[in-house]
Coordinates of C-alpha atoms and ligand atoms in Angstrom, one line a residue:
M1 CA 0.0 0.0 0.0
L2 CA 1.4 3.4 -1.0
G3 CA 1.8 5.9 1.8
Q4 CA 1.0 4.2 5.1
V5 CA -0.1 6.7 7.6
L6 CA 1.3 6.6 11.1
A7 CA -1.1 7.1 14.0
D8 CA 1.6 7.5 16.6
N9 CA 3.1 10.9 16.7
R10 CA 5.7 10.4 19.5
P11 CA 9.1 11.8 18.5
L12 CA 12.1 9.4 18.4
I13 CA 14.9 11.3 16.7
D14 CA 15.2 15.1 16.1
V15 CA 17.9 16.1 13.6
D16 CA 18.5 19.8 13.8
N17 CA 20.8 21.8 11.5
L18 CA 23.0 18.8 10.9
K19 CA 26.2 19.5 9.1
V20 CA 28.8 17.0 8.0
H21 CA 31.7 18.7 6.2
F22 CA 34.9 17.1 5.1
P23 CA 38.1 19.2 4.6
V24 CA 39.7 19.1 1.2
R25 CA 43.5 18.8 1.1
G26 CA 45.1 21.3 -1.2
K27 CA 48.1 20.7 -3.4
G28 CA 49.9 23.8 -2.1
L29 CA 52.8 24.1 0.3
F30 CA 52.4 21.5 3.2
G31 CA 49.1 20.2 1.6
V32 CA 47.2 22.7 3.6
G33 CA 43.4 22.3 3.4
T34 CA 41.9 24.8 1.0
G35 CA 38.2 24.1 1.3
V36 CA 35.4 21.7 2.5
V37 CA 33.1 19.3 0.9
K38 CA 29.7 20.1 2.4
A39 CA 28.3 16.5 2.2
V40 CA 25.4 17.4 4.5
D41 CA 24.5 21.0 5.1
E42 CA 21.9 22.3 7.6
V43 CA 19.6 19.3 7.5
S44 CA 16.7 19.2 9.9
F45 CA 13.9 16.5 10.2
R46 CA 12.2 14.3 12.7
I47 CA 11.7 10.6 12.9
R48 CA 8.7 9.4 15.0
A49 CA 8.6 6.2 17.0
G50 CA 7.7 3.2 14.8
E51 CA 7.9 5.3 11.7
T52 CA 9.7 4.7 8.4
V53 CA 11.3 7.8 6.8
G54 CA 12.5 7.2 3.2
L55 CA 15.5 9.2 2.2
V56 CA 15.9 9.6 -1.5
G57 CA 18.2 11.4 -3.9
E58 CA 20.9 10.9 -6.5
S59 CA 24.3 9.3 -5.8
G60 CA 26.4 11.7 -3.9
S61 CA 23.5 13.7 -2.5
G62 CA 24.5 12.8 1.1
K63 CA 21.9 10.1 2.0
T64 CA 24.4 7.6 3.5
T65 CA 26.3 10.4 5.3
I66 CA 23.1 11.5 7.1
G67 CA 22.4 7.9 8.2
R68 CA 26.0 7.4 9.4
A69 CA 26.0 10.7 11.2
I70 CA 22.8 9.8 13.1
L71 CA 24.4 6.4 14.1
R72 CA 27.6 8.2 15.0
A73 CA 29.6 6.1 12.6
L74 CA 31.1 9.5 11.8
T75 CA 31.1 12.7 13.9
P76 CA 28.9 15.6 12.7
T77 CA 30.6 18.9 12.1
A78 CA 27.7 20.8 13.7
G79 CA 24.1 20.4 14.7
E80 CA 22.1 18.4 17.2
I81 CA 20.9 14.8 17.1
R82 CA 18.4 14.2 19.9
F83 CA 17.2 10.7 20.7
H84 CA 14.0 10.4 22.8
L85 CA 14.3 7.4 25.0
D86 CA 11.9 6.4 27.9
G87 CA 11.1 10.1 28.7
D88 CA 14.7 11.2 28.5
V89 CA 16.4 13.1 25.7
V90 CA 19.9 11.9 24.7
R91 CA 22.2 14.2 22.7
V92 CA 23.6 11.5 20.4
D93 CA 25.9 14.1 18.7
Q94 CA 27.7 14.6 22.1
L95 CA 28.2 10.9 23.0
R96 CA 31.7 9.7 23.2
G97 CA 33.7 6.5 24.2
R98 CA 31.9 3.9 26.4
A99 CA 28.7 6.0 26.6
L100 CA 28.5 5.9 22.8
T101 CA 29.2 2.1 22.7
R102 CA 26.5 1.4 25.2
F103 CA 24.0 3.6 23.3
R104 CA 24.6 1.6 20.1
R105 CA 22.1 -1.0 21.3
H106 CA 19.3 1.5 20.5
M107 CA 20.4 2.2 16.9
Q108 CA 21.7 -0.2 14.3
L109 CA 22.5 -0.5 10.6
I110 CA 21.5 -3.0 7.9
F111 CA 24.0 -2.9 5.1
Q112 CA 23.4 -3.0 1.3
D113 CA 25.3 -6.1 0.4
P114 CA 24.3 -9.3 2.2
Y115 CA 27.3 -11.1 0.6
A116 CA 30.0 -8.7 1.8
S117 CA 28.6 -7.9 5.2
L118 CA 28.6 -11.4 6.7
N119 CA 31.8 -13.0 8.0
P120 CA 32.2 -16.3 6.0
R121 CA 34.1 -17.9 8.9
M122 CA 31.3 -17.4 11.5
T123 CA 28.2 -19.5 11.9
V124 CA 24.8 -17.8 11.5
R125 CA 24.3 -18.2 15.3
D126 CA 27.5 -16.4 16.0
I127 CA 26.8 -13.6 13.5
I128 CA 23.4 -12.9 15.0
A129 CA 24.8 -13.1 18.6
E130 CA 27.8 -10.8 17.9
P131 CA 26.0 -7.5 18.8
L132 CA 24.9 -8.9 22.2
E133 CA 28.4 -10.1 23.0
C134 CA 29.9 -6.7 21.9
L135 CA 27.4 -4.8 24.0
G136 CA 28.4 -7.0 27.0
D137 CA 25.1 -8.7 27.6
T138 CA 25.7 -10.8 30.7
G139 CA 22.8 -13.2 30.5
G140 CA 25.2 -16.1 29.6
R141 CA 25.3 -18.3 26.6
A142 CA 22.0 -20.0 27.1
A143 CA 20.2 -16.6 27.3
I144 CA 22.0 -15.4 24.2
D145 CA 21.1 -18.6 22.3
E146 CA 17.5 -18.2 23.3
R147 CA 17.4 -14.6 22.0
V148 CA 19.1 -15.6 18.8
R149 CA 16.5 -18.3 18.2
E150 CA 13.7 -15.9 18.9
I151 CA 14.9 -13.2 16.5
A152 CA 15.8 -15.8 13.9
E153 CA 12.2 -17.1 14.0
L154 CA 10.9 -13.5 13.7
C155 CA 13.1 -13.0 10.7
R156 CA 11.7 -16.3 9.1
L157 CA 15.0 -18.1 9.4
N158 CA 15.1 -21.9 10.0
V159 CA 16.5 -22.3 13.5
E160 CA 17.8 -25.7 12.5
H161 CA 20.2 -23.9 10.2
L162 CA 21.9 -21.6 12.8
R163 CA 25.0 -23.8 12.8
R164 CA 25.6 -23.3 9.1
F165 CA 27.9 -20.8 7.5
P166 CA 26.7 -17.9 5.3
H167 CA 27.8 -19.5 2.0
A168 CA 25.0 -22.0 2.5
F169 CA 22.3 -19.3 2.1
S170 CA 20.7 -17.4 -0.8
G171 CA 20.9 -13.6 -1.1
G172 CA 17.4 -13.1 0.5
Q173 CA 18.2 -15.5 3.3
R174 CA 21.5 -13.7 3.9
Q175 CA 19.7 -10.4 4.1
R176 CA 17.3 -11.9 6.7
I177 CA 20.4 -12.9 8.7
C178 CA 21.7 -9.2 8.5
I179 CA 18.2 -8.0 9.7
A180 CA 18.3 -10.5 12.6
R181 CA 21.7 -9.3 13.6
A182 CA 20.6 -5.6 13.5
L183 CA 17.5 -6.3 15.6
V184 CA 18.8 -8.8 18.1
A185 CA 19.6 -6.2 20.7
G186 CA 16.2 -4.6 20.4
P187 CA 17.1 -1.3 18.9
K188 CA 14.5 1.5 18.6
F189 CA 16.0 2.8 15.3
V190 CA 17.6 1.1 12.3
V191 CA 19.2 2.7 9.3
C192 CA 18.5 0.5 6.2
D193 CA 21.2 1.7 3.7
E194 CA 20.1 0.5 0.2
S195 CA 19.2 -2.7 2.0
V196 CA 17.3 -4.3 -0.8
A197 CA 19.2 -2.8 -3.8
A198 CA 21.4 -5.9 -4.3
L199 CA 18.5 -8.3 -4.4
D200 CA 16.2 -9.6 -7.2
V201 CA 12.8 -7.8 -7.4
S202 CA 10.9 -10.8 -6.1
I203 CA 13.2 -11.1 -3.1
Q204 CA 13.0 -7.4 -2.5
A205 CA 9.3 -7.6 -2.0
G206 CA 9.8 -10.4 0.6
I207 CA 12.4 -8.3 2.5
I208 CA 10.2 -5.2 2.5
N209 CA 7.3 -7.2 3.8
L210 CA 9.5 -8.7 6.5
L211 CA 10.8 -5.2 7.6
K212 CA 7.2 -4.0 7.8
D213 CA 6.1 -7.0 9.9
L214 CA 9.1 -6.6 12.2
Q215 CA 8.2 -2.9 12.6
D216 CA 4.6 -3.9 13.6
A217 CA 6.0 -6.5 16.0
T218 CA 8.7 -4.4 17.7
G219 CA 7.9 -0.8 17.1
V220 CA 11.3 -0.1 15.6
A221 CA 11.7 3.0 13.4
Y222 CA 13.6 2.9 10.1
L223 CA 15.5 5.5 8.1
F224 CA 15.2 3.8 4.7
I225 CA 17.9 5.1 2.3
A226 CA 17.3 4.2 -1.3
H227 CA 17.7 5.6 -4.8
D228 CA 14.7 3.5 -6.1
L229 CA 11.6 5.5 -5.4
S230 CA 9.2 2.7 -6.2
V231 CA 10.8 0.7 -3.3
V232 CA 10.6 3.6 -0.9
A233 CA 6.9 4.0 -1.9
Q234 CA 6.2 0.5 -0.6
I235 CA 7.6 1.0 2.9
A236 CA 7.9 4.7 3.9
H237 CA 5.4 6.6 6.0
R238 CA 7.1 9.9 5.0
V239 CA 9.8 10.7 2.4
A240 CA 12.6 13.3 2.5
V241 CA 14.2 14.3 -0.8
L242 CA 17.8 15.2 -0.7
Y243 CA 19.8 17.4 -3.2
V244 CA 23.5 18.3 -2.8
G245 CA 23.5 17.7 1.0
Q246 CA 20.2 19.5 1.7
V247 CA 16.6 18.3 2.1
V248 CA 14.5 20.1 -0.5
E249 CA 11.1 18.4 0.2
M250 CA 9.6 16.3 2.9
A251 CA 6.0 15.1 3.4
E252 CA 3.9 12.0 3.8
T253 CA 4.7 9.4 1.1
R254 CA 1.3 9.8 -0.7
D255 CA 1.7 13.6 -0.9
V256 CA 5.2 13.4 -2.3
F257 CA 4.3 10.8 -4.9
F258 CA 1.0 12.3 -6.0
G259 CA 1.6 16.0 -5.4
P260 CA 5.3 16.9 -5.4
L261 CA 5.9 20.6 -4.9
H262 CA 9.7 20.8 -5.6
P263 CA 10.9 20.6 -9.3
Y264 CA 13.6 18.2 -8.3
T265 CA 11.2 15.7 -6.7
H266 CA 9.1 16.1 -9.8
A267 CA 12.1 15.2 -12.0
L268 CA 12.9 12.1 -9.9
L269 CA 9.3 10.9 -10.1
S270 CA 9.1 11.4 -13.8
A271 CA 11.9 8.9 -14.2
V272 CA 10.1 6.1 -12.3
P273 CA 8.8 3.5 -14.7
T274 CA 5.1 2.8 -14.6
I275 CA 2.6 0.5 -16.3
E276 CA 0.1 3.3 -16.4
P277 CA 1.7 5.9 -18.7
E278 CA -1.4 8.1 -18.7
S279 CA -1.0 8.7 -14.9
A280 CA 2.8 9.2 -15.1
F281 CA 4.4 12.6 -14.7
A282 CA 5.4 14.4 -17.9
P283 CA 9.1 13.4 -18.6
V284 CA 11.6 15.9 -17.2
T285 CA 15.2 15.9 -18.4
L286 CA 17.6 17.5 -16.0
A287 CA 20.5 19.2 -17.7
G288 CA 24.0 18.6 -16.4
E289 CA 25.3 16.7 -13.5
I290 CA 24.7 17.0 -9.7
P291 CA 26.9 19.9 -8.6
N292 CA 30.1 19.4 -6.6
P293 CA 29.3 19.8 -2.9
A294 CA 32.7 21.5 -2.4
R295 CA 31.4 24.3 -4.6
P296 CA 27.6 24.3 -4.3
P297 CA 25.7 26.8 -6.6
S298 CA 24.7 30.1 -5.1
G299 CA 21.1 30.7 -4.0
C300 CA 19.0 27.6 -4.6
R301 CA 21.4 24.8 -5.2
F302 CA 19.1 23.3 -7.8
H303 CA 19.0 26.5 -10.0
T304 CA 21.7 25.2 -12.4
R305 CA 19.4 22.3 -13.5
C306 CA 15.9 23.6 -12.7
P307 CA 13.6 24.3 -15.7
Y308 CA 11.8 27.0 -13.7
A309 CA 14.8 28.9 -12.4
E310 CA 14.6 32.7 -12.3
A311 CA 17.1 35.4 -11.3
R312 CA 15.9 35.3 -7.7
C313 CA 16.8 31.6 -7.6
R314 CA 20.5 32.3 -8.3
A315 CA 20.7 35.1 -5.6
E316 CA 18.5 33.9 -2.7
V317 CA 18.5 30.7 -0.7
P318 CA 14.9 29.4 -0.6
Q319 CA 13.4 29.1 2.9
W320 CA 12.3 25.7 4.2
R321 CA 8.6 26.3 4.7
E322 CA 5.4 24.3 5.3
V323 CA 3.5 24.9 2.1
A324 CA 0.6 22.4 3.0
P325 CA 0.0 20.6 6.3
E326 CA 3.1 18.5 7.1
H327 CA 4.4 19.2 3.6
F328 CA 7.7 21.1 3.7
V329 CA 9.5 22.5 0.7
A330 CA 12.6 24.6 -0.1
C331 CA 11.6 26.4 -3.3
H332 CA 10.7 30.1 -3.8
F333 CA 7.8 29.1 -6.1
A334 CA 6.5 26.0 -4.4
G335 CA 2.7 25.5 -5.0
E336 CA 2.8 27.9 -8.1
L337 CA 4.7 25.6 -10.6
P338 CA 2.9 23.3 -13.1
L339 CA 4.2 20.0 -11.8
A340 CA 1.3 18.0 -13.2
R341 CA 0.8 14.5 -14.4
H342 CA -0.3 13.5 -17.9
G343 CA -4.1 13.2 -18.1
Ligands
LIG1 FE1 13.8 25.9 -9.2 FE2 14.0 28.4 -8.2 FE3 12.5 26.6 -7.0 FE4 15.1 26.4 -6.9 S1 13.9 28.0 -6.0 S2 13.7 24.7 -7.3 S3 15.7 27.1 -8.9 S4 12.1 27.4 -9.0

């Protein structure tokens, strides 16, 4: 079903003015840095408890960097990441050392490639149990075994096969092992980074359904990073569209897919294949390449490729504003542009 609507409105994660900049080493004397790549620049959004937020955009737009910054796999340059946990608010961006390690049980990652992300020398039982052992769970081997069996069953793995090694499993089964490993410690939040991109379409559908069932069963929230909008449509409650390190549009999935208000979202949607051409968006061809985030364009970053760009777009950064209820856009002319479908 396109655009599930979430009844629960409790916040889980607030991302406020997140910046992740990487220094660029110059070729001058002593290799002194001469600039920065603004991989993520002033990004703000909220993820609710039990929600799936889809994060879409072209390669190099900063999707993975945002996911890793929230998980603190890398340190943000600036901004706040607040995690709401049992009535407390934890500043994830400020966690360090053992406090950060302990906090990792609440947030996990499912990788893209189920072949490369499993250690071929470990049994499936040991792979799934590894996070519990790293987090120092002290229940003993019997308790860990019981938890591994429980999560393996939830992930539709045959518990008789836990002594086998990863090579004995298909791509879809391996991704279910990765999901079990991510969920075994009971996280509240999981980043799915292109987690079905390496799988056949029929297997993708099974994994998407499994992720949704696990969300219903456990209340986990997902940040679902993908370049394939048709996959995001199947699982996300809301969608954020990223362009050159900034979110340009965010709304409930149905609103983004049926009524985009930013020309870049419109262009992405026009490239999605459909079996109902009469209901598709008119094709949009974007000129040029995605700009270099070390030298982003002035004003609206999309003005170099936008078919509706005017002089104001080159000079003035568009404000992030709520154009319709819960529908946020960064475009000077949002709501006034002819971003229509055929028919
Ligand atoms: Fe296009 Fe201007 Fe809107 Fe940017 S602000 S998306 S350039 S119309």
